PDB file of C-alpha atoms in Angstrom:
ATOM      1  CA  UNK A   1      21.181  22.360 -18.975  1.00  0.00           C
ATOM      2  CA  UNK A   2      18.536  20.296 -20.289  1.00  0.00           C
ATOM      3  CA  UNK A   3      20.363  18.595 -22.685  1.00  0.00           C
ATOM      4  CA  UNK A   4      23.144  17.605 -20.490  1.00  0.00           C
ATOM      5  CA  UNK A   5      20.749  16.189 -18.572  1.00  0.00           C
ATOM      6  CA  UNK A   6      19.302  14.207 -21.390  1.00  0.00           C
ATOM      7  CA  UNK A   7      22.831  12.982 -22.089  1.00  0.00           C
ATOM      8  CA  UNK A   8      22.881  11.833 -18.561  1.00  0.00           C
ATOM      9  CA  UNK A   9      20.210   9.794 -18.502  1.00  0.00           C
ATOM     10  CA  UNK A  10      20.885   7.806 -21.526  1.00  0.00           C
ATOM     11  CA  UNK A  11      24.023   6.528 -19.917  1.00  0.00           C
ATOM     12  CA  UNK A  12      22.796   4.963 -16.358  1.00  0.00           C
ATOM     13  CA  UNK A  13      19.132   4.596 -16.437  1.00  0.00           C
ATOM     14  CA  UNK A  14      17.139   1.871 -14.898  1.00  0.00           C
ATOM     15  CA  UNK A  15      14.428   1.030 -12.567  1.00  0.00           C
ATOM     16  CA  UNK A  16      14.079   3.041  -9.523  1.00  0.00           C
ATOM     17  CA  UNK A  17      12.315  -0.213  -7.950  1.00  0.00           C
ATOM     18  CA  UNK A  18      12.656  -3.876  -7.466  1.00  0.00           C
ATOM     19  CA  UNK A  19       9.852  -5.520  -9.326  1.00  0.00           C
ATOM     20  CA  UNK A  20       8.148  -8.638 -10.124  1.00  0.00           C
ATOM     21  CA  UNK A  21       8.532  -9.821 -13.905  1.00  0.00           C
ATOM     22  CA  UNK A  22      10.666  -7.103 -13.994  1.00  0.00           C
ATOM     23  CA  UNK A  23      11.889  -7.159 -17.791  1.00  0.00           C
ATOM     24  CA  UNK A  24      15.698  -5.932 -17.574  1.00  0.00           C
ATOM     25  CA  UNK A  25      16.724  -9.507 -18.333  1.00  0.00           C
ATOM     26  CA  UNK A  26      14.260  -9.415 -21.651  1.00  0.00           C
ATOM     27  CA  UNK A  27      15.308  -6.518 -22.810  1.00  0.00           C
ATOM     28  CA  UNK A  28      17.403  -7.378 -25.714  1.00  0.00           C
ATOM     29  CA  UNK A  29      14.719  -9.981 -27.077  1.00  0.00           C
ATOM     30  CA  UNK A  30      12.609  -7.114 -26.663  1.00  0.00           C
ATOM     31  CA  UNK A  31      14.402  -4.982 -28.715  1.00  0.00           C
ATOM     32  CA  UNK A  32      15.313  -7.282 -31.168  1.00  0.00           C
ATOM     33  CA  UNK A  33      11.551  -7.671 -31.724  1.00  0.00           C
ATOM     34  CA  UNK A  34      10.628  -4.203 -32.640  1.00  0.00           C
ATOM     35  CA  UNK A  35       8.219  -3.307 -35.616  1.00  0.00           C
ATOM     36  CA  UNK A  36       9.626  -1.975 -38.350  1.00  0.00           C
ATOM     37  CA  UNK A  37       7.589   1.636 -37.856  1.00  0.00           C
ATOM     38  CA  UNK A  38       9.869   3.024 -34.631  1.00  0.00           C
ATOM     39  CA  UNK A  39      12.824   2.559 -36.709  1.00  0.00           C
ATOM     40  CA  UNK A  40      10.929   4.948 -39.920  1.00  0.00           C
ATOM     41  CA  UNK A  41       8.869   7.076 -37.163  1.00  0.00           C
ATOM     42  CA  UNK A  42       5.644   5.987 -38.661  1.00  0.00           C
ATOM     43  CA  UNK A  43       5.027   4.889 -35.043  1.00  0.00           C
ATOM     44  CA  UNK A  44       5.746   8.143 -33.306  1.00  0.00           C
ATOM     45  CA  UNK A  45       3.330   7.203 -30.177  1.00  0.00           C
ATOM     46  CA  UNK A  46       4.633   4.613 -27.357  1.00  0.00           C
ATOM     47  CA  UNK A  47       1.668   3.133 -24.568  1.00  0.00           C
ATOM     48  CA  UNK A  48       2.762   0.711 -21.546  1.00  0.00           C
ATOM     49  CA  UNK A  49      -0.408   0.118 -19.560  1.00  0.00           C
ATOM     50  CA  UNK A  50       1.348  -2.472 -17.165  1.00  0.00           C
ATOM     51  CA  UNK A  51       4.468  -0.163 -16.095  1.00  0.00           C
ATOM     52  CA  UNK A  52       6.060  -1.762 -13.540  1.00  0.00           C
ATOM     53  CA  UNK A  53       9.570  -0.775 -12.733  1.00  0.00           C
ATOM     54  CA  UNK A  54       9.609   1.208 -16.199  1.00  0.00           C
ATOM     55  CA  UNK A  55      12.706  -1.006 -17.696  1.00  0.00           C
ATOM     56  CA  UNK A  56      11.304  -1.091 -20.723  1.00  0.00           C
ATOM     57  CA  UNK A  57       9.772   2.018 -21.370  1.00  0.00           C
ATOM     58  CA  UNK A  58      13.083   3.663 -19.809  1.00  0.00           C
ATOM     59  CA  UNK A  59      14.933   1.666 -22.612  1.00  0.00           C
ATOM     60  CA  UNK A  60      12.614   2.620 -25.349  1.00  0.00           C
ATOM     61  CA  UNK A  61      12.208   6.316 -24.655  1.00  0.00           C
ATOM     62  CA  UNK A  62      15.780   7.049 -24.465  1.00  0.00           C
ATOM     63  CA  UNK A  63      16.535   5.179 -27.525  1.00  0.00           C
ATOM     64  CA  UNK A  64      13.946   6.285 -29.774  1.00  0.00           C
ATOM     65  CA  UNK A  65      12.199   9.452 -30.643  1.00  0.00           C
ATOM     66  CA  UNK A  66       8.204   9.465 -29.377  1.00  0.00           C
ATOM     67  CA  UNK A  67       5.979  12.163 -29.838  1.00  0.00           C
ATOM     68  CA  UNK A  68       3.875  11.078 -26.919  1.00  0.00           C
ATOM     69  CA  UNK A  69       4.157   8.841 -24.495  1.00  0.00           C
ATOM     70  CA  UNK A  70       1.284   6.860 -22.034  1.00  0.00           C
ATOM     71  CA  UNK A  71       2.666   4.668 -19.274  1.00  0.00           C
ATOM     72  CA  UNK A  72      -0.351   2.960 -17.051  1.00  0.00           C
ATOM     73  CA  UNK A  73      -0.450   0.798 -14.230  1.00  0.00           C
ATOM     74  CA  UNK A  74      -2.930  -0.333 -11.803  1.00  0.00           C
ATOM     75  CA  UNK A  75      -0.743   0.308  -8.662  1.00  0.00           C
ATOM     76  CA  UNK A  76      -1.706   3.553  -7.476  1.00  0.00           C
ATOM     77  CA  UNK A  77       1.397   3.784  -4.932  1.00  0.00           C
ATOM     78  CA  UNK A  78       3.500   3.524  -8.328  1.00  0.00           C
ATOM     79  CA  UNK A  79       1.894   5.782 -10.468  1.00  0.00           C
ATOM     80  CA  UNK A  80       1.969   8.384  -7.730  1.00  0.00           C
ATOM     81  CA  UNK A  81       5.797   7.748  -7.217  1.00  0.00           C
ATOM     82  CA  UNK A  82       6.596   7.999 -10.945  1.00  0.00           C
ATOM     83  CA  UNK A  83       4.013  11.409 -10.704  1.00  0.00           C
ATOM     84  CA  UNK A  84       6.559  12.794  -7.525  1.00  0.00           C
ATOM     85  CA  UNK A  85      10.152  11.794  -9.608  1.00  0.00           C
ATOM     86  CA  UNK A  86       8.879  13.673 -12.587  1.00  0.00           C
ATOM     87  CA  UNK A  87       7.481  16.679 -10.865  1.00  0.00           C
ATOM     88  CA  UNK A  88       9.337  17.003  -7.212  1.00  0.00           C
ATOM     89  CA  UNK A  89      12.541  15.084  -7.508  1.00  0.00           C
ATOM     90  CA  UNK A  90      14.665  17.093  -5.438  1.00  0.00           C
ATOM     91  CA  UNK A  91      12.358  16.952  -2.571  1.00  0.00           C
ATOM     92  CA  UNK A  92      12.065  13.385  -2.813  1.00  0.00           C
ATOM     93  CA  UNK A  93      15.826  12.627  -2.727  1.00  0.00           C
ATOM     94  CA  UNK A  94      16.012  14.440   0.258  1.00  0.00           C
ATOM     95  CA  UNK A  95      13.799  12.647   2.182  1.00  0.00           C
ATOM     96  CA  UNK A  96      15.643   9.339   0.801  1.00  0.00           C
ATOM     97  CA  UNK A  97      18.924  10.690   1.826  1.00  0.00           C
ATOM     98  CA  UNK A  98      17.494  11.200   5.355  1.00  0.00           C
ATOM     99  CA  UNK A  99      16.086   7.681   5.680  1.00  0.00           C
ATOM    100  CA  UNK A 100      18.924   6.078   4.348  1.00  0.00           C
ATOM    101  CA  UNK A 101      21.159   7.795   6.301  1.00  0.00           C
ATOM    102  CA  UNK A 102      18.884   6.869   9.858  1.00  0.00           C
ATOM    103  CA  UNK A 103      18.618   3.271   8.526  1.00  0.00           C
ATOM    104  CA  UNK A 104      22.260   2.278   7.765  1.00  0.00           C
ATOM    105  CA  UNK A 105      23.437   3.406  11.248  1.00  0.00           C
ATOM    106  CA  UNK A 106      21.384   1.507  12.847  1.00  0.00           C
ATOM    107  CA  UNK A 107      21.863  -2.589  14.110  1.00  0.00           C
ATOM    108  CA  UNK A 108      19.686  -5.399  12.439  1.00  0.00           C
ATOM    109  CA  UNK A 109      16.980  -5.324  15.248  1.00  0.00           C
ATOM    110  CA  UNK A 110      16.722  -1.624  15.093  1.00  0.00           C
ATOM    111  CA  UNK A 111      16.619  -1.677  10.998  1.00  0.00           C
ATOM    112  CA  UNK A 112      13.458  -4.490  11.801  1.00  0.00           C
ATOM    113  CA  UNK A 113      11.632  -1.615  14.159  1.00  0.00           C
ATOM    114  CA  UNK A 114      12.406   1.057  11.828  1.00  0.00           C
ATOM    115  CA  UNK A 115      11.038  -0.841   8.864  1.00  0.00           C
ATOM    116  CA  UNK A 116       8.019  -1.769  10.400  1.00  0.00           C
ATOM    117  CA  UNK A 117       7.381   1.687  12.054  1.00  0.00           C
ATOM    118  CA  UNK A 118       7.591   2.753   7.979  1.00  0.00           C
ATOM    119  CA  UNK A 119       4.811   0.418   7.197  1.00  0.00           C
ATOM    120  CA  UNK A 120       2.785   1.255   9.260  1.00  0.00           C
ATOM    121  CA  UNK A 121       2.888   4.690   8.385  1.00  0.00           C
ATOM    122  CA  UNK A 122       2.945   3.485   4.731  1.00  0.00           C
ATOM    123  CA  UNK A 123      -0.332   2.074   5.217  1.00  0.00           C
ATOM    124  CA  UNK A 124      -2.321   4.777   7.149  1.00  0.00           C
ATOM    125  CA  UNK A 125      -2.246   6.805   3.893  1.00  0.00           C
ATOM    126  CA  UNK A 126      -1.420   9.688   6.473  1.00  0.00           C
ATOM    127  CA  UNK A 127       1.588  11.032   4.047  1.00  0.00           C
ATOM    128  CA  UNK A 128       2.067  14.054   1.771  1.00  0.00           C
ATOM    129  CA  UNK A 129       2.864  12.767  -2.119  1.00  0.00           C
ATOM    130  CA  UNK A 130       6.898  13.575  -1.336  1.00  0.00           C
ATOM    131  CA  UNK A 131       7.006  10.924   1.804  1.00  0.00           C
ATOM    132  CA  UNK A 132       4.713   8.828   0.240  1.00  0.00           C
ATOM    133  CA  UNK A 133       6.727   8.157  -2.715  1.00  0.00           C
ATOM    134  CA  UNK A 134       9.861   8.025  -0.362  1.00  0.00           C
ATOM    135  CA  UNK A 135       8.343   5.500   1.835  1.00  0.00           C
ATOM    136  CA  UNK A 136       6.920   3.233  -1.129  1.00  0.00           C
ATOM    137  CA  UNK A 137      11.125   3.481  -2.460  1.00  0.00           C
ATOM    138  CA  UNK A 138      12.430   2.602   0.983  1.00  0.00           C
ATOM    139  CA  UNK A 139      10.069  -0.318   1.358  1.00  0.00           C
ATOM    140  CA  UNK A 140      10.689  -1.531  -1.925  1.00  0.00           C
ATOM    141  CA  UNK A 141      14.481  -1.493  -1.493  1.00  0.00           C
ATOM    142  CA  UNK A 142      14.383  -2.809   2.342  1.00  0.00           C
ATOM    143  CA  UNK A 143      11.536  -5.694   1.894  1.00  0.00           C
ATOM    144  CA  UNK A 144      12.344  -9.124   1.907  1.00  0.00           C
ATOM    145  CA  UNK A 145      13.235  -9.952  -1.898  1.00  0.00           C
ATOM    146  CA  UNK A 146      11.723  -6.718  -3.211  1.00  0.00           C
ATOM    147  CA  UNK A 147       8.519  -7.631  -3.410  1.00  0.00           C
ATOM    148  CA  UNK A 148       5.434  -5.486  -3.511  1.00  0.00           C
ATOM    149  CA  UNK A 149       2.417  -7.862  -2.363  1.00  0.00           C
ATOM    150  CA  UNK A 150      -1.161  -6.397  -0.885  1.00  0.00           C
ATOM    151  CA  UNK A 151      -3.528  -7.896   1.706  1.00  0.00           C
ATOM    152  CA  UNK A 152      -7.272  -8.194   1.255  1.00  0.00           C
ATOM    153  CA  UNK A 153      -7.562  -4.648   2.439  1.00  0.00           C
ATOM    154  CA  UNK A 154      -5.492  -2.996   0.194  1.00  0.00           C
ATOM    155  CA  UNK A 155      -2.129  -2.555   3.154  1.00  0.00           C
ATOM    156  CA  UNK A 156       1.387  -3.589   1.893  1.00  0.00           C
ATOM    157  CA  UNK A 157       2.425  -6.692   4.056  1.00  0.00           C
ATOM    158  CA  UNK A 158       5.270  -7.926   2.699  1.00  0.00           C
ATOM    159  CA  UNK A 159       7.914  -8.485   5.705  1.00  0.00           C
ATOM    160  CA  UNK A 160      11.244  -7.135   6.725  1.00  0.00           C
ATOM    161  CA  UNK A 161      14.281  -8.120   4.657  1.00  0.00           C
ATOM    162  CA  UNK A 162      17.952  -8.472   6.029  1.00  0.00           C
ATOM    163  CA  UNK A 163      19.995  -6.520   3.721  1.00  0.00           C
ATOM    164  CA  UNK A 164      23.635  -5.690   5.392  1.00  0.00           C
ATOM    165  CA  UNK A 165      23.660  -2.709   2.879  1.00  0.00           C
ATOM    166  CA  UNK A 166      20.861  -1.778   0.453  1.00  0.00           C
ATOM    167  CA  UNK A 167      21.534   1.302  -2.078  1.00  0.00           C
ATOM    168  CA  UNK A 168      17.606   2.191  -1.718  1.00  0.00           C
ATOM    169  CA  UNK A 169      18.069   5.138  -4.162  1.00  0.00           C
ATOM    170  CA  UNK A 170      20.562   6.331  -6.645  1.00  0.00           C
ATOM    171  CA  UNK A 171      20.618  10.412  -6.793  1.00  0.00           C
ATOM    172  CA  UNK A 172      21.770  10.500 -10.258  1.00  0.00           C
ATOM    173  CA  UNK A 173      19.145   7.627 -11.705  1.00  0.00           C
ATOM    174  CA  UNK A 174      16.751   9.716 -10.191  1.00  0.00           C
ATOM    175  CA  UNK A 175      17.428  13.163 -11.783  1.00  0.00           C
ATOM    176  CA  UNK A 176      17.914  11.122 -14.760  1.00  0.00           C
ATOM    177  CA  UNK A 177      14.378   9.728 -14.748  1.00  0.00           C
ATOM    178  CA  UNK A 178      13.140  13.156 -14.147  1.00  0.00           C
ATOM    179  CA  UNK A 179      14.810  14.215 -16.840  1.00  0.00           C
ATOM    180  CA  UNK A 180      13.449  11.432 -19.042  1.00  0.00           C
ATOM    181  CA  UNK A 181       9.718  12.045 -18.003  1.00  0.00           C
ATOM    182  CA  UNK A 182      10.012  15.656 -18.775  1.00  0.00           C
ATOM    183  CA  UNK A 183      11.671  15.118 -22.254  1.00  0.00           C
ATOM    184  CA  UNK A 184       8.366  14.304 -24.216  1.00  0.00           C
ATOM    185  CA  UNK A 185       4.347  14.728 -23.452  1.00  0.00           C
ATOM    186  CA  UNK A 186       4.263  12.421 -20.998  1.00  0.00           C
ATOM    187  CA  UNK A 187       1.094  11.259 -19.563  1.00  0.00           C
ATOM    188  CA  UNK A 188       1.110   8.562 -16.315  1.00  0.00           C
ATOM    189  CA  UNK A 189      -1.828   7.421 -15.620  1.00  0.00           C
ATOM    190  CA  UNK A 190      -3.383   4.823 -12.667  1.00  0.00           C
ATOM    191  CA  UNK A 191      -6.278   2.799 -13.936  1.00  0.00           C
ATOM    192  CA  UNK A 192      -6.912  -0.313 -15.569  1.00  0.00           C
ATOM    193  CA  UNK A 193      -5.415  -1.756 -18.689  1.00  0.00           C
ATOM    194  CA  UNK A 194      -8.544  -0.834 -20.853  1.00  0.00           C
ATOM    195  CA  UNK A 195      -8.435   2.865 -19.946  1.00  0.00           C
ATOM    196  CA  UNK A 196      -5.428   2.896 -22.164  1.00  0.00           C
ATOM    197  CA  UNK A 197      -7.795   2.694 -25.253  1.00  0.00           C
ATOM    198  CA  UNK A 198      -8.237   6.577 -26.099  1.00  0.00           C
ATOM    199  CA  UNK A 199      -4.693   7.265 -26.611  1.00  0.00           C
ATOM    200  CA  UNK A 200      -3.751   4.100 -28.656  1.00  0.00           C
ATOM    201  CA  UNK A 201      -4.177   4.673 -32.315  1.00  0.00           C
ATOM    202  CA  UNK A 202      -2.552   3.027 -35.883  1.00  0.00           C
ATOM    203  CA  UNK A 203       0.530   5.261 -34.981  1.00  0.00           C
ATOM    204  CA  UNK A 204       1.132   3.523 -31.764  1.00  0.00           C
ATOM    205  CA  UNK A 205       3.520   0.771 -30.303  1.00  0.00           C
ATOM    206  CA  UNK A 206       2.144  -1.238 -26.827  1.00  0.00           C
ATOM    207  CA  UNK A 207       4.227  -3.018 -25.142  1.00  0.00           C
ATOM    208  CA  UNK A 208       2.271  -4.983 -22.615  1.00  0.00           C
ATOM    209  CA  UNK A 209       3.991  -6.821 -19.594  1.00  0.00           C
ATOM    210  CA  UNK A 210       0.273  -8.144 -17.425  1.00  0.00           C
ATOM    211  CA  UNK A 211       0.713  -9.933 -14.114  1.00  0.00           C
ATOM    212  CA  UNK A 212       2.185 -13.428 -15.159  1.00  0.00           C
ATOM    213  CA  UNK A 213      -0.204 -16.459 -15.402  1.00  0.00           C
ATOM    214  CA  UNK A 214       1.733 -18.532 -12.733  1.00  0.00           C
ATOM    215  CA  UNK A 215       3.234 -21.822 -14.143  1.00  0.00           C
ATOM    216  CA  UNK A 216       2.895 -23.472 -10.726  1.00  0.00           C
ATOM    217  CA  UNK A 217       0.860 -22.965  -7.798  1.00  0.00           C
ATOM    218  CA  UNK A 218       3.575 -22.047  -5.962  1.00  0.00           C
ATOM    219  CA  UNK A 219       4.755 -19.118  -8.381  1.00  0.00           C
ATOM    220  CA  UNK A 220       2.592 -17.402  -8.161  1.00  0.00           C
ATOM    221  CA  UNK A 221       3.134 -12.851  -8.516  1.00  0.00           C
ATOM    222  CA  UNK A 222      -0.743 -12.330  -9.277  1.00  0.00           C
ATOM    223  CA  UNK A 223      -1.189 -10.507  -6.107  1.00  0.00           C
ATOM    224  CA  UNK A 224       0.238  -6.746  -6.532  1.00  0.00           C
ATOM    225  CA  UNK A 225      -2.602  -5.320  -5.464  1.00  0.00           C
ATOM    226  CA  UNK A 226      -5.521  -6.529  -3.751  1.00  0.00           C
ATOM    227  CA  UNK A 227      -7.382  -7.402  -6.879  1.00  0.00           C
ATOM    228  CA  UNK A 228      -6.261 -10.553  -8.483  1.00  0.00           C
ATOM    229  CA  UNK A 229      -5.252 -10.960 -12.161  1.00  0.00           C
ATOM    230  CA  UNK A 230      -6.309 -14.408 -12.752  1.00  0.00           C
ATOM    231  CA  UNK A 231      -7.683 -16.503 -15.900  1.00  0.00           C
ATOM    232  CA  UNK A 232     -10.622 -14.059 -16.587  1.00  0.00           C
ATOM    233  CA  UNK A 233      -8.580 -11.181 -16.420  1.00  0.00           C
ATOM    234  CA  UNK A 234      -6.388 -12.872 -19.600  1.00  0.00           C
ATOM    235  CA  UNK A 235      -9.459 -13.650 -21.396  1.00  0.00           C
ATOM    236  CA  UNK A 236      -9.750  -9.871 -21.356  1.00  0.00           C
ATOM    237  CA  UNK A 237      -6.544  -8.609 -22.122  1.00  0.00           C
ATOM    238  CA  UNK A 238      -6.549 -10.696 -25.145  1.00  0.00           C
ATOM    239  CA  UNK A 239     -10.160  -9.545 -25.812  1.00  0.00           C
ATOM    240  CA  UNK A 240      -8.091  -6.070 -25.740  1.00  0.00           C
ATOM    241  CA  UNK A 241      -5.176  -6.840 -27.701  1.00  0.00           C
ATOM    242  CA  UNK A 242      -7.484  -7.789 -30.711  1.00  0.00           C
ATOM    243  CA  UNK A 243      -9.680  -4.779 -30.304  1.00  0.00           C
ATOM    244  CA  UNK A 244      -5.974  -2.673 -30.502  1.00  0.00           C
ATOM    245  CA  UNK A 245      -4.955  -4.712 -33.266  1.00  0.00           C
ATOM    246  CA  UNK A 246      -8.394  -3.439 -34.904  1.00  0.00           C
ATOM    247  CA  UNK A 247      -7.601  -0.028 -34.930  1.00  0.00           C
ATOM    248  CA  UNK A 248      -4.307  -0.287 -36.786  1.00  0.00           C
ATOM    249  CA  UNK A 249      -1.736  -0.493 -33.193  1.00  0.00           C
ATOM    250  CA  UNK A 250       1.239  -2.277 -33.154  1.00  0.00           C
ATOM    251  CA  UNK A 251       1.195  -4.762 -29.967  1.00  0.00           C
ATOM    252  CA  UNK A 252       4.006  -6.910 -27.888  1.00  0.00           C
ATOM    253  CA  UNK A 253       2.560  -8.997 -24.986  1.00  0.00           C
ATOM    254  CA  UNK A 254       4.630 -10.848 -22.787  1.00  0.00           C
ATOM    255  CA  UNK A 255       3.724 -13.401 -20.598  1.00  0.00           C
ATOM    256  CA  UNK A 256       4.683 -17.262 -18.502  1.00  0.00           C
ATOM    257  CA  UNK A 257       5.080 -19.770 -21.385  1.00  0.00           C
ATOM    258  CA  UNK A 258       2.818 -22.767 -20.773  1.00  0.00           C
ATOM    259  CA  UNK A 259       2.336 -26.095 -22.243  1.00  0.00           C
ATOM    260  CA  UNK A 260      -1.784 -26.377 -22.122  1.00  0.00           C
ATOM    261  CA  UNK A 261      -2.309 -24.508 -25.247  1.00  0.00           C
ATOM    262  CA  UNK A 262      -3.798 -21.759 -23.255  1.00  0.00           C
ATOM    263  CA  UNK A 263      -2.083 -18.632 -24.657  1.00  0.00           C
ATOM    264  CA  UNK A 264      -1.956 -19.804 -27.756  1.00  0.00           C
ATOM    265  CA  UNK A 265      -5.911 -20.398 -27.798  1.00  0.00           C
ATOM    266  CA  UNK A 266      -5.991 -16.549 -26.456  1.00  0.00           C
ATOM    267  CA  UNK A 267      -3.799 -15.038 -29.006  1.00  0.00           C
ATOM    268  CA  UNK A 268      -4.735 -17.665 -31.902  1.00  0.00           C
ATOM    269  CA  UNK A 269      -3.979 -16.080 -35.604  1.00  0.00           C
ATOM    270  CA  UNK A 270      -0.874 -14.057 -33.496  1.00  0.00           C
ATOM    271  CA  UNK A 271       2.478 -14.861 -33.578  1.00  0.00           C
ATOM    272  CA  UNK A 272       3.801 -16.536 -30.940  1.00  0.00           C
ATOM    273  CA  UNK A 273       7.371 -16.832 -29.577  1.00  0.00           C
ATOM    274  CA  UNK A 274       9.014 -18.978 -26.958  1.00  0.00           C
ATOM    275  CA  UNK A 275      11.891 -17.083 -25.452  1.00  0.00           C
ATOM    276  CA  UNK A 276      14.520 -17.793 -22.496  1.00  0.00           C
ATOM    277  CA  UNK A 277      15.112 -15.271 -19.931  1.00  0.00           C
ATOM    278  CA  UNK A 278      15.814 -15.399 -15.769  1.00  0.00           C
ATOM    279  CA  UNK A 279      13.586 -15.147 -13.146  1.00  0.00           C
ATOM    280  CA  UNK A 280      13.757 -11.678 -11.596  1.00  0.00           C
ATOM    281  CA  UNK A 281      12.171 -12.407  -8.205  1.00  0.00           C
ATOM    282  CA  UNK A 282      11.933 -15.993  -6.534  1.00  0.00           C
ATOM    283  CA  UNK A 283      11.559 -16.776  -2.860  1.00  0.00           C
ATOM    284  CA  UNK A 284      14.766 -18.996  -3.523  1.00  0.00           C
ATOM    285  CA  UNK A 285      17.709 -18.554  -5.564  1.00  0.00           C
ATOM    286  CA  UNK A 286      17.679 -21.678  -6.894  1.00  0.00           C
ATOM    287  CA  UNK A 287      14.365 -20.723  -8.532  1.00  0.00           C
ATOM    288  CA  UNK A 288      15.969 -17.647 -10.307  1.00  0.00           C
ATOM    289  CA  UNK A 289      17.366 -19.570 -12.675  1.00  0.00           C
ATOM    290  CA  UNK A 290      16.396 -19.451 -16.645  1.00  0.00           C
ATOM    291  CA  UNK A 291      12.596 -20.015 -17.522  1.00  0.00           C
ATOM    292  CA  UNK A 292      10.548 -20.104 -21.087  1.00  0.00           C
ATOM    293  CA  UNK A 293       8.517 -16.794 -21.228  1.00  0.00           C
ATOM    294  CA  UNK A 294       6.335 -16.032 -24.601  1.00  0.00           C
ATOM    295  CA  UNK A 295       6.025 -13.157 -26.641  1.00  0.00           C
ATOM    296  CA  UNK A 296       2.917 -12.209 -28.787  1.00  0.00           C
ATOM    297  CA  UNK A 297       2.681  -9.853 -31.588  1.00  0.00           C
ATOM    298  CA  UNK A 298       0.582  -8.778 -34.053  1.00  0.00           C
ATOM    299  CA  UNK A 299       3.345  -7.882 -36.629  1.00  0.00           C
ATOM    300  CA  UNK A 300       6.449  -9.300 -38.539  1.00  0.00           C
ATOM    301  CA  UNK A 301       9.373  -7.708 -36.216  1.00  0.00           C
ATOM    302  CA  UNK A 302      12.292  -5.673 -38.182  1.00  0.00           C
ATOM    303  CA  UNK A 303      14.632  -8.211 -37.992  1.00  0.00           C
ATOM    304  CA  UNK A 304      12.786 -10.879 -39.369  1.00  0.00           C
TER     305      UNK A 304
END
């Protein structure tokens, strides 16, 4: 049963959640940027301390063979929904299926009290794991644009969105990513990028997708959580990347491309690439368009 389930999964896969920078649309650069050691399996270790929606570590770890696996991310409503699809699927796409079910009957006015009513409850921090991770899916899928944006304190505000018909959950992407999280040693952990450091040795790819510098003041997706991730917090990412690329890692960052030589001050002696991809979340559709994004690496990619 286990490996039909495996089978499964490497045929529909994808992110359970809307998400800013999401990196579906980079994916093939991505790929086509690997170091040579996945391909040989002297890089049997994958780390993603920015998770996200997971495309890329969903991509990786059902294409390649890791002996371990670390994803990390800051958002602890996140981490504890990837911790309830690994370990309590079932129960969680029960609870979907009932909220979905209550929501699509209902008229647009009804849909904006039910949506707020979920919230609220979101944000009392009154729920068991199961509905927690349920509510955070249901919000994600139901907000306006998809976004996931914190107040000061710490409570999801992000407003009501007018969907006619919004999937919210797939059953079988679900099971799928259960299936994928229990494949290998698996470790999810919530915490900042730098608590990432034990695991990450000379057999180990990162892949790191941080909150995007914004290339206008208006574009601005710095604000997933109540802490911002501003122009100190680079400084020390890159401070990190070259401490990684100390101990032997192999490292991919991602990040906004930007014409005032600050990355490439950051990540000077790197190499730097200037690649197109689409926006995955804009206020507007006429700002989802392409854009320049950057990649930096400390290594000569495979097919290069």
């Amino acid at each position: 049963m286990k490996s039909y389930k495996t089978t499964i999964h490497r045929a529909v896969i994808s992110p359970f959640v809307k998400w800013a920078g999401g990196k579906s649309a980079l994916l093939p650069v991505i790929l086509q940027n690997l170091p040579e050691g996945i391909f040989d399996r002297t890089i049997d270790k994958y780390a993603e301390p920015f998770v996200g929606g997971g495309a890329v570590v969903l991509k990786l770890v059902s294409k390649f063979s890791f002996r371990e696996v670390l994803i990390s991310d800051i958002n602890s409503h996140l981490i504890l929904t990837y911790n309830v699809i690994k370990n309590n699927v079932g129960e969680l796409i029960k609870e979907l299926e009932v909220m979905r079910e209550l929501y699509l009957s209902l008229g647009e006015n009804k849909r904006r009290e039910f949506y707020y009513k979920i919230r609220e409850e979101f944000n009392s921090g009154n729920l068991d794991d199961v509905k927690h991770a349920a509510y955070f899916i249901f919000l994600n899928k139901t907000c306006f644009n998809g976004l996931y944006r914190e107040n000061k304190k710490g409570e999801f505000n992000v407003p009501f969105g007018k969907y006619k018909n919004p999937s919210i959950f797939n059953r079988l992407n679900l099971e799928s990513i259960s299936s994928l999280l229990n494949s290998t040693r698996f470790t999810i952990k919530c915490g900042d990028f730098e608590e990432t450091d034990p695991f990450i040795d000379e057999r180990t790819f990162v892949y790191m997708d941080p909150p995007y510098r914004p290339v206008s003041k208006t574009a601005s997706f710095t604000s997933y959580n109540k802490d911002m991730f501003g122009d100190e917090e680079q400084k020390r990412l890159a401070r990190f990347f070259r401490h990684l690329d100390k101990k032997g890692a192999k490292i991919m960052l991602s990040n906004s491309f930007s014409d005032d030589g600050f990355f490439e001050r950051l990540y000077e002696g790197f190499r730097i690439k200037v690649v197109e991809t689409r926006r995955s979340v804009s206020a507007k559709s006429s700002g989802r368009g392409k854009i320049k994004e950057i990649l930096v690496m400390n290594y000569e990619a495979r097919n290069e």
